[in-house]
Amino acid sequence: MYTIHGALGSPYSMKMRALMRYRRIVHIWNHGMVAQSAALAKVKAPVIPVIEYPDGSFHNDSTPIVYDLESRHVGRSVIPPDPARAFLSHLLEDFADEWLTKAMFGYRWLENVDQLQMSRWLAFDAAKGGGRETSEAFAEQFRSRQVGRMAIVGCTAENFPLIEASTRAVLQALEDHVGDRFCLFGTRPSLAEFGIYGQLSQLGVDPTPQAMMRADFPYSFRWLLHIDDMSGIEGEWDDPSTPLAPVVNLLLKQVGLIYGPFLLANAAALEKGEETFSLEINGMPYSQGTFKYQVKCLADLRQRYAALDDKTRADLDPLLSECDCLDFLTSV
């Protein structure tokens, strides 16, 4: 049996829990400070969730785990069988993991009302008792640490207009889609839905973004609870000849507009040995510290695109070009 050592306030923990629920992979949900600390001692990068496998090994980094589970468990795959749609699903999941997470972090730690509630809730989740005074003291320490990281991860007040605009565009695309059906590539969920869900699950809890979602995107807000547990969904993949749902095009346009330039700027800065980078998108500024992991993400996306066969690339290229995604996937 698997054990997910995670947290309710961790978007990647929620992503993996929802995915494993859908895939009906038997697991234990283990959250709290003691469990997390023990699990983190078993992995190199101190991030959650940490997945304990039935053989006693420990793993983190959610996307590689998803693909490893695909190789180990037959049935209820989250990877569309059509290679073009499998690539698009992965691209959207990567966008969610690496860009939408800035909305989660920014909404949580920019405003005092969110800082206060969420630091206390996260401390409450971690401690599971121990007294309110102790819990709230830990909350203040955690709050200070997280707020202190805002600039390095790009979640500043100066950057937030761009982050918020892209978040609202994603939510509007979903709002217009989920009234017809819940999933992007058929009537069953793909990797993309779980990546998007992970980040939005936190917006659905924190005070400021929750109020925004309830007021402006009520069906996207409710959609989160459905993605959280799709174990009862059977569903089918769309036939590859079926036109893509408009939501896919709209989400890809956000990838091309923001995520591609972000990845390229980060990679260029890191290659020059620079510690920060800046760019402007739609007249809105953005700057943050350079990260090696995002360079790995860009390289992985390019490798996945290059590995597609000629016919698949020919089918995909017009869409990728229309959405301004092709250049960053093919440039070197």
Short mmCIF file of C-alpha atoms in Angstrom, two decimals:
data_model
loop_
_atom_site.label_atom_id
_atom_site.label_comp_id
_atom_site.label_asym_id
_atom_site.label_seq_id
_atom_site.Cartn_x
_atom_site.Cartn_y
_atom_site.Cartn_z
CA MET A 1 0.00 0.00 0.00
CA TYR A 2 1.13 3.55 -0.72
CA THR A 3 1.23 6.34 1.85
CA ILE A 4 0.96 10.00 0.87
CA HIS A 5 2.83 12.07 3.43
CA GLY A 6 1.39 15.47 2.62
CA ALA A 7 -0.66 18.40 3.79
CA LEU A 8 -4.06 19.92 3.11
CA GLY A 9 -2.31 23.23 2.41
CA SER A 10 0.06 21.72 -0.16
CA PRO A 11 -1.19 21.95 -3.77
CA TYR A 12 0.99 19.07 -4.91
CA SER A 13 -0.24 16.87 -2.04
CA MET A 14 -3.82 17.56 -3.05
CA LYS A 15 -2.96 16.91 -6.69
CA MET A 16 -1.51 13.49 -5.89
CA ARG A 17 -4.31 12.53 -3.51
CA ALA A 18 -6.95 13.40 -6.11
CA LEU A 19 -5.07 11.53 -8.85
CA MET A 20 -4.61 8.41 -6.78
CA ARG A 21 -8.26 8.53 -5.75
CA TYR A 22 -9.30 8.68 -9.39
CA ARG A 23 -6.95 5.85 -10.35
CA ARG A 24 -8.24 3.78 -7.40
CA ILE A 25 -4.70 3.17 -6.20
CA VAL A 26 -5.04 2.10 -2.60
CA HIS A 27 -3.27 4.52 -0.29
CA ILE A 28 -3.13 6.06 3.16
CA TRP A 29 -3.37 9.84 3.55
CA ASN A 30 -0.92 10.82 6.29
CA HIS A 31 -0.58 14.48 7.18
CA GLY A 32 0.84 16.41 10.09
CA MET A 33 4.22 17.69 11.23
CA VAL A 34 5.58 14.44 12.64
CA ALA A 35 4.65 12.40 9.58
CA GLN A 36 6.01 15.02 7.18
CA SER A 37 9.30 15.39 9.06
CA ALA A 38 9.85 11.64 9.07
CA ALA A 39 9.12 11.37 5.37
CA LEU A 40 11.30 14.34 4.41
CA ALA A 41 14.25 12.67 6.10
CA LYS A 42 14.01 9.99 3.39
CA VAL A 43 14.30 12.23 0.28
CA LYS A 44 16.88 14.69 -1.07
CA ALA A 45 14.65 17.70 -1.79
CA PRO A 46 12.69 18.75 1.32
CA VAL A 47 9.31 19.14 -0.36
CA ILE A 48 5.97 17.43 0.03
CA PRO A 49 4.21 15.27 -0.76
CA VAL A 50 6.52 12.38 -0.11
CA ILE A 51 5.04 9.14 -1.43
CA GLU A 52 6.01 6.00 0.43
CA TYR A 53 5.81 3.03 -1.91
CA PRO A 54 4.72 -0.49 -0.90
CA ASP A 55 8.37 -1.61 -1.10
CA GLY A 56 9.34 0.93 1.58
CA SER A 57 11.03 3.41 -0.76
CA PHE A 58 10.25 7.14 -0.62
CA HIS A 59 9.72 9.49 -3.58
CA ASN A 60 8.76 13.09 -4.21
CA ASP A 61 8.38 15.41 -7.22
CA SER A 62 4.82 14.80 -8.26
CA THR A 63 5.08 14.59 -12.06
CA PRO A 64 7.73 11.82 -12.24
CA ILE A 65 5.70 9.93 -9.65
CA VAL A 66 2.59 10.19 -11.83
CA TYR A 67 4.42 8.61 -14.76
CA ASP A 68 5.98 5.95 -12.53
CA LEU A 69 2.51 5.01 -11.27
CA GLU A 70 1.38 4.77 -14.90
CA SER A 71 4.07 2.12 -15.47
CA ARG A 72 3.13 0.21 -12.34
CA HIS A 73 -0.68 0.25 -12.46
CA VAL A 74 -2.79 -0.68 -15.45
CA GLY A 75 -6.13 0.99 -16.08
CA ARG A 76 -7.69 4.38 -15.42
CA SER A 77 -4.70 6.13 -16.95
CA VAL A 78 -4.52 9.92 -16.80
CA ILE A 79 -2.45 10.06 -20.00
CA PRO A 80 -4.58 10.37 -23.16
CA PRO A 81 -3.76 7.56 -25.61
CA ASP A 82 -3.45 10.04 -28.49
CA PRO A 83 0.17 11.31 -28.38
CA ALA A 84 -0.80 14.84 -29.39
CA ARG A 85 -3.30 15.15 -26.57
CA ALA A 86 -0.93 13.45 -24.16
CA PHE A 87 1.63 16.16 -24.93
CA LEU A 88 -0.94 18.94 -24.49
CA SER A 89 -2.04 17.43 -21.19
CA HIS A 90 1.56 17.39 -19.97
CA LEU A 91 2.17 20.95 -21.14
CA LEU A 92 -0.87 22.23 -19.26
CA GLU A 93 0.10 20.31 -16.14
CA ASP A 94 3.58 21.81 -16.27
CA PHE A 95 2.09 25.30 -16.64
CA ALA A 96 -0.06 24.69 -13.58
CA ASP A 97 2.77 23.25 -11.49
CA GLU A 98 5.26 26.00 -12.29
CA TRP A 99 3.19 29.12 -13.03
CA LEU A 100 -0.24 28.80 -11.41
CA THR A 101 1.53 27.97 -8.18
CA LYS A 102 2.51 31.65 -8.06
CA ALA A 103 -1.15 32.55 -7.72
CA MET A 104 -1.45 30.11 -4.84
CA PHE A 105 1.61 31.55 -3.11
CA GLY A 106 0.77 35.18 -3.86
CA TYR A 107 -2.84 35.08 -2.74
CA ARG A 108 -1.81 33.27 0.43
CA TRP A 109 1.01 35.56 1.56
CA LEU A 110 0.45 39.04 0.08
CA GLU A 111 -2.48 40.26 2.16
CA ASN A 112 -2.63 40.30 5.95
CA VAL A 113 -6.04 38.60 6.12
CA ASP A 114 -4.75 35.61 4.15
CA GLN A 115 -1.39 35.49 5.95
CA LEU A 116 -3.08 35.39 9.32
CA GLN A 117 -5.76 32.80 8.62
CA MET A 118 -3.66 30.48 6.53
CA SER A 119 -0.55 30.53 8.73
CA ARG A 120 -2.78 29.60 11.67
CA TRP A 121 -4.66 26.95 9.75
CA LEU A 122 -1.47 25.40 8.39
CA ALA A 123 0.04 25.34 11.87
CA PHE A 124 -3.18 23.78 13.19
CA ASP A 125 -3.01 21.10 10.49
CA ALA A 126 0.63 20.35 11.25
CA ALA A 127 0.46 20.23 15.03
CA LYS A 128 -2.91 18.50 15.46
CA GLY A 129 -3.15 19.73 19.02
CA GLY A 130 -0.56 20.91 21.48
CA GLY A 131 -2.41 24.01 22.54
CA ARG A 132 -3.51 27.14 20.76
CA GLU A 133 -0.66 29.27 22.12
CA THR A 134 1.99 26.89 20.81
CA SER A 135 0.21 26.53 17.47
CA GLU A 136 -0.12 30.27 16.94
CA ALA A 137 3.51 30.89 17.89
CA PHE A 138 4.57 28.40 15.23
CA ALA A 139 2.16 30.08 12.81
CA GLU A 140 3.93 33.41 13.24
CA GLN A 141 7.32 31.83 12.56
CA PHE A 142 6.01 30.10 9.45
CA ARG A 143 4.26 33.25 8.26
CA SER A 144 7.47 35.27 8.58
CA ARG A 145 9.45 32.67 6.64
CA GLN A 146 6.97 32.46 3.80
CA VAL A 147 6.53 36.22 3.45
CA GLY A 148 10.30 36.53 3.37
CA ARG A 149 10.44 34.27 0.30
CA MET A 150 8.00 36.32 -1.78
CA ALA A 151 10.53 38.20 -3.90
CA ILE A 152 12.67 35.21 -4.79
CA VAL A 153 9.67 33.24 -6.10
CA GLY A 154 8.18 36.26 -7.88
CA CYS A 155 5.09 36.75 -5.73
CA THR A 156 5.43 40.47 -5.06
CA ALA A 157 2.83 43.23 -5.18
CA GLU A 158 4.54 44.58 -8.31
CA ASN A 159 4.27 41.21 -10.08
CA PHE A 160 0.82 40.29 -8.89
CA PRO A 161 -1.25 42.11 -11.56
CA LEU A 162 0.21 39.73 -14.17
CA ILE A 163 -0.21 36.69 -11.94
CA GLU A 164 -3.79 37.62 -11.14
CA ALA A 165 -4.68 38.38 -14.76
CA SER A 166 -3.45 34.96 -15.88
CA THR A 167 -5.27 33.27 -12.99
CA ARG A 168 -8.54 34.96 -13.87
CA ALA A 169 -8.08 33.99 -17.52
CA VAL A 170 -7.64 30.33 -16.50
CA LEU A 171 -10.68 30.49 -14.23
CA GLN A 172 -12.79 32.12 -16.93
CA ALA A 173 -11.81 29.44 -19.43
CA LEU A 174 -12.82 26.77 -16.92
CA GLU A 175 -16.02 28.61 -15.98
CA ASP A 176 -17.13 28.61 -19.61
CA HIS A 177 -16.26 24.93 -19.97
CA VAL A 178 -17.34 23.07 -16.85
CA GLY A 179 -21.01 23.81 -17.37
CA ASP A 180 -20.84 21.40 -20.32
CA ARG A 181 -18.46 18.78 -18.95
CA PHE A 182 -15.84 18.53 -16.25
CA CYS A 183 -12.84 17.24 -18.21
CA LEU A 184 -10.60 18.65 -20.93
CA PHE A 185 -9.95 15.73 -23.28
CA GLY A 186 -13.08 13.65 -22.88
CA THR A 187 -15.36 12.56 -20.06
CA ARG A 188 -12.46 11.32 -17.92
CA PRO A 189 -9.67 13.42 -16.36
CA SER A 190 -6.15 13.78 -17.66
CA LEU A 191 -2.93 14.79 -15.96
CA ALA A 192 -3.77 18.41 -16.81
CA GLU A 193 -6.90 18.51 -14.65
CA PHE A 194 -5.01 17.26 -11.61
CA GLY A 195 -2.20 19.77 -12.05
CA ILE A 196 -4.67 22.64 -12.38
CA TYR A 197 -6.77 21.31 -9.50
CA GLY A 198 -3.78 21.14 -7.16
CA GLN A 199 -3.11 24.85 -7.36
CA LEU A 200 -6.74 25.99 -7.51
CA SER A 201 -7.61 23.79 -4.54
CA GLN A 202 -5.70 26.27 -2.39
CA LEU A 203 -7.40 29.30 -3.94
CA GLY A 204 -10.65 27.65 -2.98
CA VAL A 205 -9.65 27.74 0.71
CA ASP A 206 -7.76 31.01 1.26
CA PRO A 207 -10.01 33.99 2.13
CA THR A 208 -9.25 36.47 -0.66
CA PRO A 209 -9.18 34.11 -3.67
CA GLN A 210 -12.08 32.06 -2.33
CA ALA A 211 -14.23 35.19 -2.21
CA MET A 212 -13.12 36.06 -5.74
CA MET A 213 -13.95 32.58 -7.04
CA ARG A 214 -17.33 32.47 -5.31
CA ALA A 215 -18.28 35.85 -6.77
CA ASP A 216 -16.87 35.59 -10.30
CA PHE A 217 -16.26 31.89 -11.05
CA PRO A 218 -18.78 29.93 -8.96
CA TYR A 219 -18.86 26.82 -11.13
CA SER A 220 -15.08 26.60 -11.37
CA PHE A 221 -15.06 26.89 -7.58
CA ARG A 222 -17.51 24.02 -7.23
CA TRP A 223 -15.63 22.00 -9.87
CA LEU A 224 -12.75 21.66 -7.42
CA LEU A 225 -14.76 19.39 -5.16
CA HIS A 226 -15.56 17.11 -8.09
CA ILE A 227 -11.91 16.78 -9.17
CA ASP A 228 -10.92 16.10 -5.56
CA ASP A 229 -12.52 12.66 -5.77
CA MET A 230 -13.34 11.23 -9.20
CA SER A 231 -13.06 7.62 -8.09
CA GLY A 232 -16.64 7.03 -9.26
CA ILE A 233 -16.05 8.40 -12.78
CA GLU A 234 -15.61 5.99 -15.67
CA GLY A 235 -15.68 8.15 -18.79
CA GLU A 236 -13.99 7.97 -22.18
CA TRP A 237 -11.30 9.83 -24.06
CA ASP A 238 -12.39 11.94 -27.01
CA ASP A 239 -11.61 10.44 -30.38
CA PRO A 240 -8.45 12.09 -31.77
CA SER A 241 -10.49 13.32 -34.74
CA THR A 242 -12.82 15.25 -32.42
CA PRO A 243 -11.99 18.97 -32.28
CA LEU A 244 -10.40 20.04 -29.04
CA ALA A 245 -12.66 21.76 -26.54
CA PRO A 246 -12.24 25.57 -26.68
CA VAL A 247 -10.96 25.54 -23.10
CA VAL A 248 -7.78 23.78 -24.24
CA ASN A 249 -7.04 26.51 -26.77
CA LEU A 250 -7.68 29.22 -24.18
CA LEU A 251 -5.40 27.59 -21.62
CA LEU A 252 -2.68 27.10 -24.22
CA LYS A 253 -2.85 30.80 -25.05
CA GLN A 254 -1.96 31.55 -21.43
CA VAL A 255 0.95 29.13 -21.75
CA GLY A 256 2.18 30.92 -24.86
CA LEU A 257 1.58 34.42 -23.54
CA ILE A 258 3.14 33.99 -20.11
CA TYR A 259 4.70 30.63 -19.33
CA GLY A 260 6.87 30.34 -22.45
CA PRO A 261 8.43 33.81 -22.07
CA PHE A 262 8.88 33.16 -18.34
CA LEU A 263 10.77 29.92 -19.00
CA LEU A 264 12.95 31.51 -21.68
CA ALA A 265 13.83 34.52 -19.53
CA ASN A 266 14.74 32.32 -16.59
CA ALA A 267 16.92 30.05 -18.75
CA ALA A 268 18.71 32.98 -20.39
CA ALA A 269 19.44 34.61 -17.03
CA LEU A 270 20.74 31.39 -15.53
CA GLU A 271 23.00 30.80 -18.53
CA LYS A 272 24.52 34.25 -17.97
CA GLY A 273 25.02 33.54 -14.29
CA GLU A 274 22.48 36.15 -13.24
CA GLU A 275 20.61 35.75 -9.97
CA THR A 276 17.40 37.46 -11.11
CA PHE A 277 15.52 38.16 -14.33
CA SER A 278 12.80 40.55 -15.47
CA LEU A 279 10.35 40.72 -18.35
CA GLU A 280 7.17 42.54 -19.33
CA ILE A 281 4.01 40.89 -20.62
CA ASN A 282 0.98 42.83 -21.82
CA GLY A 283 2.43 45.97 -20.24
CA MET A 284 2.77 44.31 -16.84
CA PRO A 285 6.18 43.76 -15.21
CA TYR A 286 7.47 40.55 -13.75
CA SER A 287 10.75 39.73 -12.00
CA GLN A 288 12.07 36.99 -9.72
CA GLY A 289 15.12 34.95 -8.84
CA THR A 290 16.46 32.40 -11.28
CA PHE A 291 15.65 28.72 -10.67
CA LYS A 292 17.46 25.69 -12.05
CA TYR A 293 14.35 23.56 -11.79
CA GLN A 294 12.47 25.66 -14.35
CA VAL A 295 15.38 25.15 -16.77
CA LYS A 296 14.85 21.42 -16.34
CA CYS A 297 11.14 21.92 -17.04
CA LEU A 298 11.90 23.76 -20.29
CA ALA A 299 14.37 21.09 -21.38
CA ASP A 300 11.87 18.34 -20.58
CA LEU A 301 9.10 20.02 -22.57
CA ARG A 302 11.42 20.41 -25.56
CA GLN A 303 12.51 16.79 -25.32
CA ARG A 304 8.91 15.60 -25.17
CA TYR A 305 8.02 17.71 -28.21
CA ALA A 306 11.09 16.51 -30.15
CA ALA A 307 10.22 12.89 -29.34
CA LEU A 308 6.84 13.17 -31.08
CA ASP A 309 6.60 11.53 -34.47
CA ASP A 310 6.38 13.68 -37.60
CA LYS A 311 2.65 13.22 -38.05
CA THR A 312 1.88 14.17 -34.45
CA ARG A 313 4.03 17.28 -34.69
CA ALA A 314 2.36 18.20 -37.97
CA ASP A 315 -1.04 17.85 -36.31
CA LEU A 316 0.03 19.89 -33.28
CA ASP A 317 2.11 22.64 -34.84
CA PRO A 318 -0.73 24.83 -36.17
CA LEU A 319 -2.35 24.91 -32.73
CA LEU A 320 0.94 25.47 -30.91
CA SER A 321 1.84 28.23 -33.34
CA GLU A 322 -1.57 29.90 -32.99
CA CYS A 323 -1.14 29.90 -29.21
CA ASP A 324 2.47 31.16 -29.34
CA CYS A 325 3.79 27.94 -27.85
CA LEU A 326 5.78 26.57 -30.77
CA ASP A 327 8.78 28.91 -30.61
CA PHE A 328 9.71 28.24 -26.99
CA LEU A 329 9.32 24.50 -27.54
CA THR A 330 11.62 24.47 -30.56
CA SER A 331 14.13 27.30 -30.00
CA VAL A 332 17.58 26.44 -28.66
#
